[in-house]
């Protein structure tokens, strides 16, 4: 198995590049006018529901993280409801578009990136051993906040776009 051994030194860089790409995609969806894509919304909702279920399982199985996940879930729901109230949705030329609230989405993105950077600088991802992952209530709470925010945001946008589509008379 020489190929995996040769790629081993690249794994930290590739994983950081993947995280950077995901952060970029998430940040791009937080600013400016966005086109509503129902298929992508269903896929995103399904993935987020699975991640939230994993966090709920972690709250049950990992010692001490349940309060962080619970508070993060509540905070994410409240922020998403506020963000939905501040999100502009329109139906243009047979297609839904929306402008998300950049402040809330940007603040959550900075919180997540800041926490990941803090954990990385603290050496949490450094040695690659199984013991490197220590569930922190703060980290799990921030993860629950971001995931629940995104989950409620996608569901709320789906509902609003459906109402706009019905009001425009476009076939469902």
PDB file of C-alpha atoms in Angstrom:
ATOM      1  CA  UNK A   1       0.000   0.000   0.000  1.00  0.00           C
ATOM      2  CA  UNK A   2       2.566   2.611  -0.993  1.00  0.00           C
ATOM      3  CA  UNK A   3       0.003   5.093  -2.372  1.00  0.00           C
ATOM      4  CA  UNK A   4      -1.688   5.915   0.966  1.00  0.00           C
ATOM      5  CA  UNK A   5       1.691   6.149   2.697  1.00  0.00           C
ATOM      6  CA  UNK A   6       2.876   8.622   0.085  1.00  0.00           C
ATOM      7  CA  UNK A   7      -0.299  10.705   0.473  1.00  0.00           C
ATOM      8  CA  UNK A   8      -0.170  10.724   4.287  1.00  0.00           C
ATOM      9  CA  UNK A   9       1.853  13.952   4.573  1.00  0.00           C
ATOM     10  CA  UNK A  10      -0.708  15.701   2.355  1.00  0.00           C
ATOM     11  CA  UNK A  11      -3.770  14.736   4.383  1.00  0.00           C
ATOM     12  CA  UNK A  12      -3.681  17.714   6.807  1.00  0.00           C
ATOM     13  CA  UNK A  13      -3.335  20.138   3.897  1.00  0.00           C
ATOM     14  CA  UNK A  14      -6.065  18.463   1.869  1.00  0.00           C
ATOM     15  CA  UNK A  15      -8.435  18.423   4.825  1.00  0.00           C
ATOM     16  CA  UNK A  16      -7.786  22.113   5.522  1.00  0.00           C
ATOM     17  CA  UNK A  17      -8.358  22.881   1.832  1.00  0.00           C
ATOM     18  CA  UNK A  18     -11.657  20.994   1.985  1.00  0.00           C
ATOM     19  CA  UNK A  19     -12.718  22.904   5.103  1.00  0.00           C
ATOM     20  CA  UNK A  20     -11.702  26.155   3.415  1.00  0.00           C
ATOM     21  CA  UNK A  21     -13.774  25.298   0.355  1.00  0.00           C
ATOM     22  CA  UNK A  22     -16.818  24.492   2.505  1.00  0.00           C
ATOM     23  CA  UNK A  23     -16.424  27.746   4.426  1.00  0.00           C
ATOM     24  CA  UNK A  24     -16.130  29.652   1.141  1.00  0.00           C
ATOM     25  CA  UNK A  25     -19.314  28.049  -0.212  1.00  0.00           C
ATOM     26  CA  UNK A  26     -21.164  28.795   3.015  1.00  0.00           C
ATOM     27  CA  UNK A  27     -19.968  32.400   3.042  1.00  0.00           C
ATOM     28  CA  UNK A  28     -20.961  32.854  -0.591  1.00  0.00           C
ATOM     29  CA  UNK A  29     -24.543  31.801   0.273  1.00  0.00           C
ATOM     30  CA  UNK A  30     -24.705  34.441   3.030  1.00  0.00           C
ATOM     31  CA  UNK A  31     -24.274  37.540   0.864  1.00  0.00           C
ATOM     32  CA  UNK A  32     -26.142  39.078  -2.066  1.00  0.00           C
ATOM     33  CA  UNK A  33     -29.092  37.907  -4.127  1.00  0.00           C
ATOM     34  CA  UNK A  34     -29.331  34.116  -4.266  1.00  0.00           C
ATOM     35  CA  UNK A  35     -31.309  32.010  -6.728  1.00  0.00           C
ATOM     36  CA  UNK A  36     -33.624  29.490  -5.066  1.00  0.00           C
ATOM     37  CA  UNK A  37     -32.814  25.937  -6.156  1.00  0.00           C
ATOM     38  CA  UNK A  38     -35.434  23.511  -4.799  1.00  0.00           C
ATOM     39  CA  UNK A  39     -33.418  20.358  -5.532  1.00  0.00           C
ATOM     40  CA  UNK A  40     -30.353  21.700  -3.756  1.00  0.00           C
ATOM     41  CA  UNK A  41     -32.563  22.833  -0.871  1.00  0.00           C
ATOM     42  CA  UNK A  42     -33.948  19.323  -0.414  1.00  0.00           C
ATOM     43  CA  UNK A  43     -30.450  17.841  -0.477  1.00  0.00           C
ATOM     44  CA  UNK A  44     -29.193  20.482   1.974  1.00  0.00           C
ATOM     45  CA  UNK A  45     -32.157  19.934   4.295  1.00  0.00           C
ATOM     46  CA  UNK A  46     -31.637  16.164   4.271  1.00  0.00           C
ATOM     47  CA  UNK A  47     -27.919  16.482   4.980  1.00  0.00           C
ATOM     48  CA  UNK A  48     -28.493  19.039   7.742  1.00  0.00           C
ATOM     49  CA  UNK A  49     -31.170  16.844   9.329  1.00  0.00           C
ATOM     50  CA  UNK A  50     -28.696  13.954   9.418  1.00  0.00           C
ATOM     51  CA  UNK A  51     -26.005  16.163  10.954  1.00  0.00           C
ATOM     52  CA  UNK A  52     -28.493  17.468  13.548  1.00  0.00           C
ATOM     53  CA  UNK A  53     -29.489  13.891  14.363  1.00  0.00           C
ATOM     54  CA  UNK A  54     -25.788  13.095  14.836  1.00  0.00           C
ATOM     55  CA  UNK A  55     -25.447  16.051  17.188  1.00  0.00           C
ATOM     56  CA  UNK A  56     -28.480  14.867  19.132  1.00  0.00           C
ATOM     57  CA  UNK A  57     -26.879  11.427  19.386  1.00  0.00           C
ATOM     58  CA  UNK A  58     -23.641  13.087  20.533  1.00  0.00           C
ATOM     59  CA  UNK A  59     -25.595  14.950  23.230  1.00  0.00           C
ATOM     60  CA  UNK A  60     -26.812  11.600  24.444  1.00  0.00           C
ATOM     61  CA  UNK A  61     -23.528   9.716  24.120  1.00  0.00           C
ATOM     62  CA  UNK A  62     -20.769  12.195  24.950  1.00  0.00           C
ATOM     63  CA  UNK A  63     -20.276  13.326  28.496  1.00  0.00           C
ATOM     64  CA  UNK A  64     -20.861  16.999  29.207  1.00  0.00           C
ATOM     65  CA  UNK A  65     -21.838  18.265  25.761  1.00  0.00           C
ATOM     66  CA  UNK A  66     -25.631  18.067  26.091  1.00  0.00           C
ATOM     67  CA  UNK A  67     -26.027  21.589  27.576  1.00  0.00           C
ATOM     68  CA  UNK A  68     -23.903  23.094  24.795  1.00  0.00           C
ATOM     69  CA  UNK A  69     -25.834  21.294  22.080  1.00  0.00           C
ATOM     70  CA  UNK A  70     -29.163  22.186  23.669  1.00  0.00           C
ATOM     71  CA  UNK A  71     -28.315  25.871  24.018  1.00  0.00           C
ATOM     72  CA  UNK A  72     -26.832  25.905  20.521  1.00  0.00           C
ATOM     73  CA  UNK A  73     -30.009  24.392  19.115  1.00  0.00           C
ATOM     74  CA  UNK A  74     -32.132  27.063  20.794  1.00  0.00           C
ATOM     75  CA  UNK A  75     -29.800  29.864  19.686  1.00  0.00           C
ATOM     76  CA  UNK A  76     -29.693  28.586  16.110  1.00  0.00           C
ATOM     77  CA  UNK A  77     -33.489  28.382  15.946  1.00  0.00           C
ATOM     78  CA  UNK A  78     -33.912  31.911  17.334  1.00  0.00           C
ATOM     79  CA  UNK A  79     -31.294  33.359  14.975  1.00  0.00           C
ATOM     80  CA  UNK A  80     -32.859  31.613  11.975  1.00  0.00           C
ATOM     81  CA  UNK A  81     -36.321  32.935  12.814  1.00  0.00           C
ATOM     82  CA  UNK A  82     -34.888  36.451  13.127  1.00  0.00           C
ATOM     83  CA  UNK A  83     -32.922  36.032   9.909  1.00  0.00           C
ATOM     84  CA  UNK A  84     -35.998  34.810   8.043  1.00  0.00           C
ATOM     85  CA  UNK A  85     -37.859  37.926   9.135  1.00  0.00           C
ATOM     86  CA  UNK A  86     -35.014  40.012   7.675  1.00  0.00           C
ATOM     87  CA  UNK A  87     -34.629  37.979   4.465  1.00  0.00           C
ATOM     88  CA  UNK A  88     -36.119  39.459   1.308  1.00  0.00           C
ATOM     89  CA  UNK A  89     -37.812  36.890  -0.957  1.00  0.00           C
ATOM     90  CA  UNK A  90     -39.167  37.555  -4.435  1.00  0.00           C
ATOM     91  CA  UNK A  91     -40.501  35.640  -7.405  1.00  0.00           C
ATOM     92  CA  UNK A  92     -38.893  36.965 -10.604  1.00  0.00           C
ATOM     93  CA  UNK A  93     -39.355  35.590 -14.098  1.00  0.00           C
ATOM     94  CA  UNK A  94     -40.689  32.268 -12.865  1.00  0.00           C
ATOM     95  CA  UNK A  95     -37.836  31.778 -10.418  1.00  0.00           C
ATOM     96  CA  UNK A  96     -37.479  32.442  -6.715  1.00  0.00           C
ATOM     97  CA  UNK A  97     -34.706  34.683  -5.452  1.00  0.00           C
ATOM     98  CA  UNK A  98     -33.837  35.756  -1.954  1.00  0.00           C
ATOM     99  CA  UNK A  99     -31.420  38.072  -0.222  1.00  0.00           C
ATOM    100  CA  UNK A 100     -30.328  36.637   3.126  1.00  0.00           C
ATOM    101  CA  UNK A 101     -29.441  38.811   6.086  1.00  0.00           C
ATOM    102  CA  UNK A 102     -25.706  39.231   5.718  1.00  0.00           C
ATOM    103  CA  UNK A 103     -25.057  40.268   9.325  1.00  0.00           C
ATOM    104  CA  UNK A 104     -26.458  37.157  10.988  1.00  0.00           C
ATOM    105  CA  UNK A 105     -25.013  34.741   8.423  1.00  0.00           C
ATOM    106  CA  UNK A 106     -21.650  36.512   8.501  1.00  0.00           C
ATOM    107  CA  UNK A 107     -21.531  36.556  12.300  1.00  0.00           C
ATOM    108  CA  UNK A 108     -22.253  32.836  12.483  1.00  0.00           C
ATOM    109  CA  UNK A 109     -19.608  32.135   9.855  1.00  0.00           C
ATOM    110  CA  UNK A 110     -17.013  34.170  11.762  1.00  0.00           C
ATOM    111  CA  UNK A 111     -17.967  32.411  15.002  1.00  0.00           C
ATOM    112  CA  UNK A 112     -17.501  28.996  13.412  1.00  0.00           C
ATOM    113  CA  UNK A 113     -14.225  29.892  11.700  1.00  0.00           C
ATOM    114  CA  UNK A 114     -12.952  31.566  14.877  1.00  0.00           C
ATOM    115  CA  UNK A 115     -13.720  28.514  16.979  1.00  0.00           C
ATOM    116  CA  UNK A 116     -12.077  26.169  14.470  1.00  0.00           C
ATOM    117  CA  UNK A 117      -9.008  28.401  14.359  1.00  0.00           C
ATOM    118  CA  UNK A 118      -8.885  28.493  18.176  1.00  0.00           C
ATOM    119  CA  UNK A 119      -9.086  24.702  18.390  1.00  0.00           C
ATOM    120  CA  UNK A 120      -6.464  24.331  15.662  1.00  0.00           C
ATOM    121  CA  UNK A 121      -4.091  26.800  17.346  1.00  0.00           C
ATOM    122  CA  UNK A 122      -4.643  24.995  20.639  1.00  0.00           C
ATOM    123  CA  UNK A 123      -3.411  21.774  19.025  1.00  0.00           C
ATOM    124  CA  UNK A 124      -6.705  19.901  18.971  1.00  0.00           C
ATOM    125  CA  UNK A 125      -6.131  18.670  15.414  1.00  0.00           C
ATOM    126  CA  UNK A 126      -2.359  18.408  15.545  1.00  0.00           C
ATOM    127  CA  UNK A 127      -1.125  14.972  16.424  1.00  0.00           C
ATOM    128  CA  UNK A 128      -3.640  12.926  14.430  1.00  0.00           C
ATOM    129  CA  UNK A 129      -4.263  10.474  17.237  1.00  0.00           C
ATOM    130  CA  UNK A 130      -7.695   9.279  18.266  1.00  0.00           C
ATOM    131  CA  UNK A 131      -7.319  11.162  21.522  1.00  0.00           C
ATOM    132  CA  UNK A 132      -6.987  14.465  19.653  1.00  0.00           C
ATOM    133  CA  UNK A 133     -10.757  14.767  19.421  1.00  0.00           C
ATOM    134  CA  UNK A 134     -12.107  15.922  22.726  1.00  0.00           C
ATOM    135  CA  UNK A 135     -15.727  16.969  22.623  1.00  0.00           C
ATOM    136  CA  UNK A 136     -15.975  20.513  23.877  1.00  0.00           C
ATOM    137  CA  UNK A 137     -19.414  21.778  24.933  1.00  0.00           C
ATOM    138  CA  UNK A 138     -18.585  25.148  23.361  1.00  0.00           C
ATOM    139  CA  UNK A 139     -17.533  23.657  20.025  1.00  0.00           C
ATOM    140  CA  UNK A 140     -20.522  21.322  19.941  1.00  0.00           C
ATOM    141  CA  UNK A 141     -22.806  24.222  20.895  1.00  0.00           C
ATOM    142  CA  UNK A 142     -21.463  26.370  18.059  1.00  0.00           C
ATOM    143  CA  UNK A 143     -21.866  23.445  15.664  1.00  0.00           C
ATOM    144  CA  UNK A 144     -25.458  22.954  16.832  1.00  0.00           C
ATOM    145  CA  UNK A 145     -26.117  26.684  16.407  1.00  0.00           C
ATOM    146  CA  UNK A 146     -24.824  26.743  12.835  1.00  0.00           C
ATOM    147  CA  UNK A 147     -26.531  23.494  11.833  1.00  0.00           C
ATOM    148  CA  UNK A 148     -29.884  24.393  13.388  1.00  0.00           C
ATOM    149  CA  UNK A 149     -29.721  27.908  11.930  1.00  0.00           C
ATOM    150  CA  UNK A 150     -29.156  26.440   8.465  1.00  0.00           C
ATOM    151  CA  UNK A 151     -31.844  23.794   8.919  1.00  0.00           C
ATOM    152  CA  UNK A 152     -34.523  26.284   9.997  1.00  0.00           C
ATOM    153  CA  UNK A 153     -33.371  28.767   7.333  1.00  0.00           C
ATOM    154  CA  UNK A 154     -33.732  26.199   4.535  1.00  0.00           C
ATOM    155  CA  UNK A 155     -37.142  25.067   5.803  1.00  0.00           C
ATOM    156  CA  UNK A 156     -38.375  28.644   6.192  1.00  0.00           C
ATOM    157  CA  UNK A 157     -37.166  29.643   2.733  1.00  0.00           C
ATOM    158  CA  UNK A 158     -38.814  26.554   1.263  1.00  0.00           C
ATOM    159  CA  UNK A 159     -42.123  27.553   2.839  1.00  0.00           C
ATOM    160  CA  UNK A 160     -41.832  31.190   1.711  1.00  0.00           C
ATOM    161  CA  UNK A 161     -40.838  30.275  -1.840  1.00  0.00           C
ATOM    162  CA  UNK A 162     -43.747  27.859  -2.061  1.00  0.00           C
ATOM    163  CA  UNK A 163     -46.137  30.607  -1.020  1.00  0.00           C
ATOM    164  CA  UNK A 164     -44.611  33.030  -3.527  1.00  0.00           C
ATOM    165  CA  UNK A 165     -44.808  30.444  -6.308  1.00  0.00           C
ATOM    166  CA  UNK A 166     -48.470  29.773  -5.533  1.00  0.00           C
ATOM    167  CA  UNK A 167     -49.237  33.501  -5.428  1.00  0.00           C
ATOM    168  CA  UNK A 168     -47.577  34.009  -8.819  1.00  0.00           C
ATOM    169  CA  UNK A 169     -49.691  31.264 -10.380  1.00  0.00           C
ATOM    170  CA  UNK A 170     -46.678  29.192 -11.451  1.00  0.00           C
ATOM    171  CA  UNK A 171     -47.362  25.454 -11.630  1.00  0.00           C
ATOM    172  CA  UNK A 172     -46.048  23.479  -8.666  1.00  0.00           C
TER     173      UNK A 172
END
